[in-house]
Amino acid sequence: MSITVNLYYKGAGDAARKFAEEMETSGTADAIRAEEGNERYEYFLSLSDPETVLLIDRWEDQEAIDRHHATPMMKEIMRLREKYNLSVTAERYAEEEVPDKDREFVRN
């Protein structure tokens, strides 16, 4: 069962965007994507709140998340959060099948 964590990075001005850009250009995001158990690691910009960036972070299970949290990359992420003075909030979701009654609203 996959676990998705939505992380909302918020900072003054364009700090959150610069954080996400540095994660991408430094190769840190790609290194996380290459970790065993990572299924998605993707940043999105908010149209309604330019000071917020959303990270969708999906892992195959809790063990994969725990392994990720124990990597040196977490220290780099924390360093960059401090550099850009970001606050972070999280939402966590466990994957489940779309109920039959909702299938008419899903388009593949």
PDB file of C-alpha atoms in Angstrom:
ATOM      1  CA  MET A   1       0.000   0.000   0.000  1.00  0.00           C
ATOM      2  CA  SER A   2       1.584   3.268  -1.116  1.00  0.00           C
ATOM      3  CA  ILE A   3       1.760   6.254   1.202  1.00  0.00           C
ATOM      4  CA  THR A   4       1.596   9.780  -0.193  1.00  0.00           C
ATOM      5  CA  VAL A   5       2.759  12.761   1.818  1.00  0.00           C
ATOM      6  CA  ASN A   6       1.858  16.239   0.607  1.00  0.00           C
ATOM      7  CA  LEU A   7       4.354  18.734   1.993  1.00  0.00           C
ATOM      8  CA  TYR A   8       3.520  22.435   1.779  1.00  0.00           C
ATOM      9  CA  TYR A   9       6.631  24.630   1.884  1.00  0.00           C
ATOM     10  CA  LYS A  10       5.868  28.257   2.689  1.00  0.00           C
ATOM     11  CA  GLY A  11       8.244  31.199   2.822  1.00  0.00           C
ATOM     12  CA  ALA A  12       8.404  34.928   2.195  1.00  0.00           C
ATOM     13  CA  GLY A  13       8.412  36.079  -1.412  1.00  0.00           C
ATOM     14  CA  ASP A  14       9.845  33.435  -3.720  1.00  0.00           C
ATOM     15  CA  ALA A  15      11.779  31.527  -1.024  1.00  0.00           C
ATOM     16  CA  ALA A  16       9.777  28.302  -1.410  1.00  0.00           C
ATOM     17  CA  ARG A  17      10.195  28.368  -5.198  1.00  0.00           C
ATOM     18  CA  LYS A  18      13.939  28.946  -4.834  1.00  0.00           C
ATOM     19  CA  PHE A  19      14.129  26.026  -2.382  1.00  0.00           C
ATOM     20  CA  ALA A  20      12.408  23.703  -4.876  1.00  0.00           C
ATOM     21  CA  GLU A  21      14.623  24.949  -7.705  1.00  0.00           C
ATOM     22  CA  GLU A  22      17.756  24.275  -5.642  1.00  0.00           C
ATOM     23  CA  MET A  23      16.491  20.806  -4.745  1.00  0.00           C
ATOM     24  CA  GLU A  24      16.144  20.123  -8.474  1.00  0.00           C
ATOM     25  CA  THR A  25      19.331  21.784  -9.771  1.00  0.00           C
ATOM     26  CA  SER A  26      21.537  20.334  -7.011  1.00  0.00           C
ATOM     27  CA  GLY A  27      20.513  16.782  -7.890  1.00  0.00           C
ATOM     28  CA  THR A  28      19.044  16.173  -4.440  1.00  0.00           C
ATOM     29  CA  ALA A  29      15.528  15.634  -5.820  1.00  0.00           C
ATOM     30  CA  ASP A  30      16.823  13.157  -8.413  1.00  0.00           C
ATOM     31  CA  ALA A  31      18.759  11.283  -5.718  1.00  0.00           C
ATOM     32  CA  ILE A  32      15.565  10.964  -3.677  1.00  0.00           C
ATOM     33  CA  ARG A  33      13.655   9.760  -6.742  1.00  0.00           C
ATOM     34  CA  ALA A  34      16.307   7.049  -7.174  1.00  0.00           C
ATOM     35  CA  GLU A  35      15.897   5.758  -3.601  1.00  0.00           C
ATOM     36  CA  GLU A  36      14.473   2.286  -3.182  1.00  0.00           C
ATOM     37  CA  GLY A  37      10.746   2.572  -2.532  1.00  0.00           C
ATOM     38  CA  ASN A  38      10.238   6.091  -3.895  1.00  0.00           C
ATOM     39  CA  GLU A  39       7.323   6.232  -6.317  1.00  0.00           C
ATOM     40  CA  ARG A  40       6.945   9.997  -6.817  1.00  0.00           C
ATOM     41  CA  TYR A  41       8.766  13.151  -5.826  1.00  0.00           C
ATOM     42  CA  GLU A  42       7.411  16.210  -7.609  1.00  0.00           C
ATOM     43  CA  TYR A  43       7.087  19.919  -6.825  1.00  0.00           C
ATOM     44  CA  PHE A  44       4.109  22.094  -7.819  1.00  0.00           C
ATOM     45  CA  LEU A  45       3.600  25.866  -7.674  1.00  0.00           C
ATOM     46  CA  SER A  46       0.386  27.258  -6.232  1.00  0.00           C
ATOM     47  CA  LEU A  47      -1.638  29.573  -8.481  1.00  0.00           C
ATOM     48  CA  SER A  48      -3.501  31.063  -5.514  1.00  0.00           C
ATOM     49  CA  ASP A  49      -0.566  31.408  -3.097  1.00  0.00           C
ATOM     50  CA  PRO A  50       2.782  32.290  -4.732  1.00  0.00           C
ATOM     51  CA  GLU A  51       4.595  31.861  -1.404  1.00  0.00           C
ATOM     52  CA  THR A  52       3.721  28.139  -1.216  1.00  0.00           C
ATOM     53  CA  VAL A  53       5.165  25.148  -3.056  1.00  0.00           C
ATOM     54  CA  LEU A  54       3.592  21.682  -2.830  1.00  0.00           C
ATOM     55  CA  LEU A  55       5.735  18.558  -2.845  1.00  0.00           C
ATOM     56  CA  ILE A  56       3.947  15.293  -3.609  1.00  0.00           C
ATOM     57  CA  ASP A  57       6.113  12.580  -2.092  1.00  0.00           C
ATOM     58  CA  ARG A  58       4.951   8.946  -2.500  1.00  0.00           C
ATOM     59  CA  TRP A  59       6.595   5.829  -1.081  1.00  0.00           C
ATOM     60  CA  GLU A  60       5.770   2.140  -1.414  1.00  0.00           C
ATOM     61  CA  ASP A  61       5.403   1.694   2.370  1.00  0.00           C
ATOM     62  CA  GLN A  62       6.364   3.080   5.788  1.00  0.00           C
ATOM     63  CA  GLU A  63       9.671   1.210   5.758  1.00  0.00           C
ATOM     64  CA  ALA A  64      10.706   3.091   2.606  1.00  0.00           C
ATOM     65  CA  ILE A  65       9.850   6.400   4.296  1.00  0.00           C
ATOM     66  CA  ASP A  66      11.845   5.395   7.371  1.00  0.00           C
ATOM     67  CA  ARG A  67      14.880   4.492   5.222  1.00  0.00           C
ATOM     68  CA  HIS A  68      14.598   7.859   3.453  1.00  0.00           C
ATOM     69  CA  HIS A  69      14.437   9.724   6.746  1.00  0.00           C
ATOM     70  CA  ALA A  70      17.684   8.020   7.805  1.00  0.00           C
ATOM     71  CA  THR A  71      19.637   9.143   4.706  1.00  0.00           C
ATOM     72  CA  PRO A  72      22.143  12.020   4.536  1.00  0.00           C
ATOM     73  CA  MET A  73      19.765  13.732   2.089  1.00  0.00           C
ATOM     74  CA  MET A  74      17.478  14.606   4.985  1.00  0.00           C
ATOM     75  CA  LYS A  75      20.264  16.752   6.456  1.00  0.00           C
ATOM     76  CA  GLU A  76      20.563  18.541   3.113  1.00  0.00           C
ATOM     77  CA  ILE A  77      16.810  19.095   2.956  1.00  0.00           C
ATOM     78  CA  MET A  78      16.838  20.501   6.496  1.00  0.00           C
ATOM     79  CA  ARG A  79      19.798  22.758   5.625  1.00  0.00           C
ATOM     80  CA  LEU A  80      17.929  24.145   2.621  1.00  0.00           C
ATOM     81  CA  ARG A  81      14.737  24.641   4.645  1.00  0.00           C
ATOM     82  CA  GLU A  82      16.769  26.749   7.076  1.00  0.00           C
ATOM     83  CA  LYS A  83      18.552  28.599   4.271  1.00  0.00           C
ATOM     84  CA  TYR A  84      15.210  29.691   2.811  1.00  0.00           C
ATOM     85  CA  ASN A  85      13.486  30.065   6.227  1.00  0.00           C
ATOM     86  CA  LEU A  86      10.564  27.839   5.283  1.00  0.00           C
ATOM     87  CA  SER A  87       7.697  26.509   7.320  1.00  0.00           C
ATOM     88  CA  VAL A  88       6.385  23.073   6.375  1.00  0.00           C
ATOM     89  CA  THR A  89       3.020  21.425   6.907  1.00  0.00           C
ATOM     90  CA  ALA A  90       2.129  17.879   5.896  1.00  0.00           C
ATOM     91  CA  GLU A  91      -0.840  15.764   4.910  1.00  0.00           C
ATOM     92  CA  ARG A  92      -0.554  11.991   4.704  1.00  0.00           C
ATOM     93  CA  TYR A  93      -2.667   9.616   2.602  1.00  0.00           C
ATOM     94  CA  ALA A  94      -2.738   5.838   2.212  1.00  0.00           C
ATOM     95  CA  GLU A  95      -3.616   4.657  -1.280  1.00  0.00           C
ATOM     96  CA  GLU A  96      -6.887   2.847  -1.846  1.00  0.00           C
ATOM     97  CA  GLU A  97      -8.958   1.754  -4.818  1.00  0.00           C
ATOM     98  CA  VAL A  98     -11.428   4.251  -6.276  1.00  0.00           C
ATOM     99  CA  PRO A  99     -14.928   3.188  -5.140  1.00  0.00           C
ATOM    100  CA  ASP A 100     -17.248   2.048  -7.938  1.00  0.00           C
ATOM    101  CA  LYS A 101     -19.641   4.935  -7.235  1.00  0.00           C
ATOM    102  CA  ASP A 102     -16.799   7.432  -7.985  1.00  0.00           C
ATOM    103  CA  ARG A 103     -15.402   5.731 -11.108  1.00  0.00           C
ATOM    104  CA  GLU A 104     -17.582   7.794 -13.471  1.00  0.00           C
ATOM    105  CA  PHE A 105     -15.677  10.911 -12.350  1.00  0.00           C
ATOM    106  CA  VAL A 106     -12.208   9.443 -12.998  1.00  0.00           C
ATOM    107  CA  ARG A 107     -10.701   9.614 -16.438  1.00  0.00           C
ATOM    108  CA  ASN A 108      -7.509   7.733 -17.331  1.00  0.00           C
TER     109      ASN A 108
END
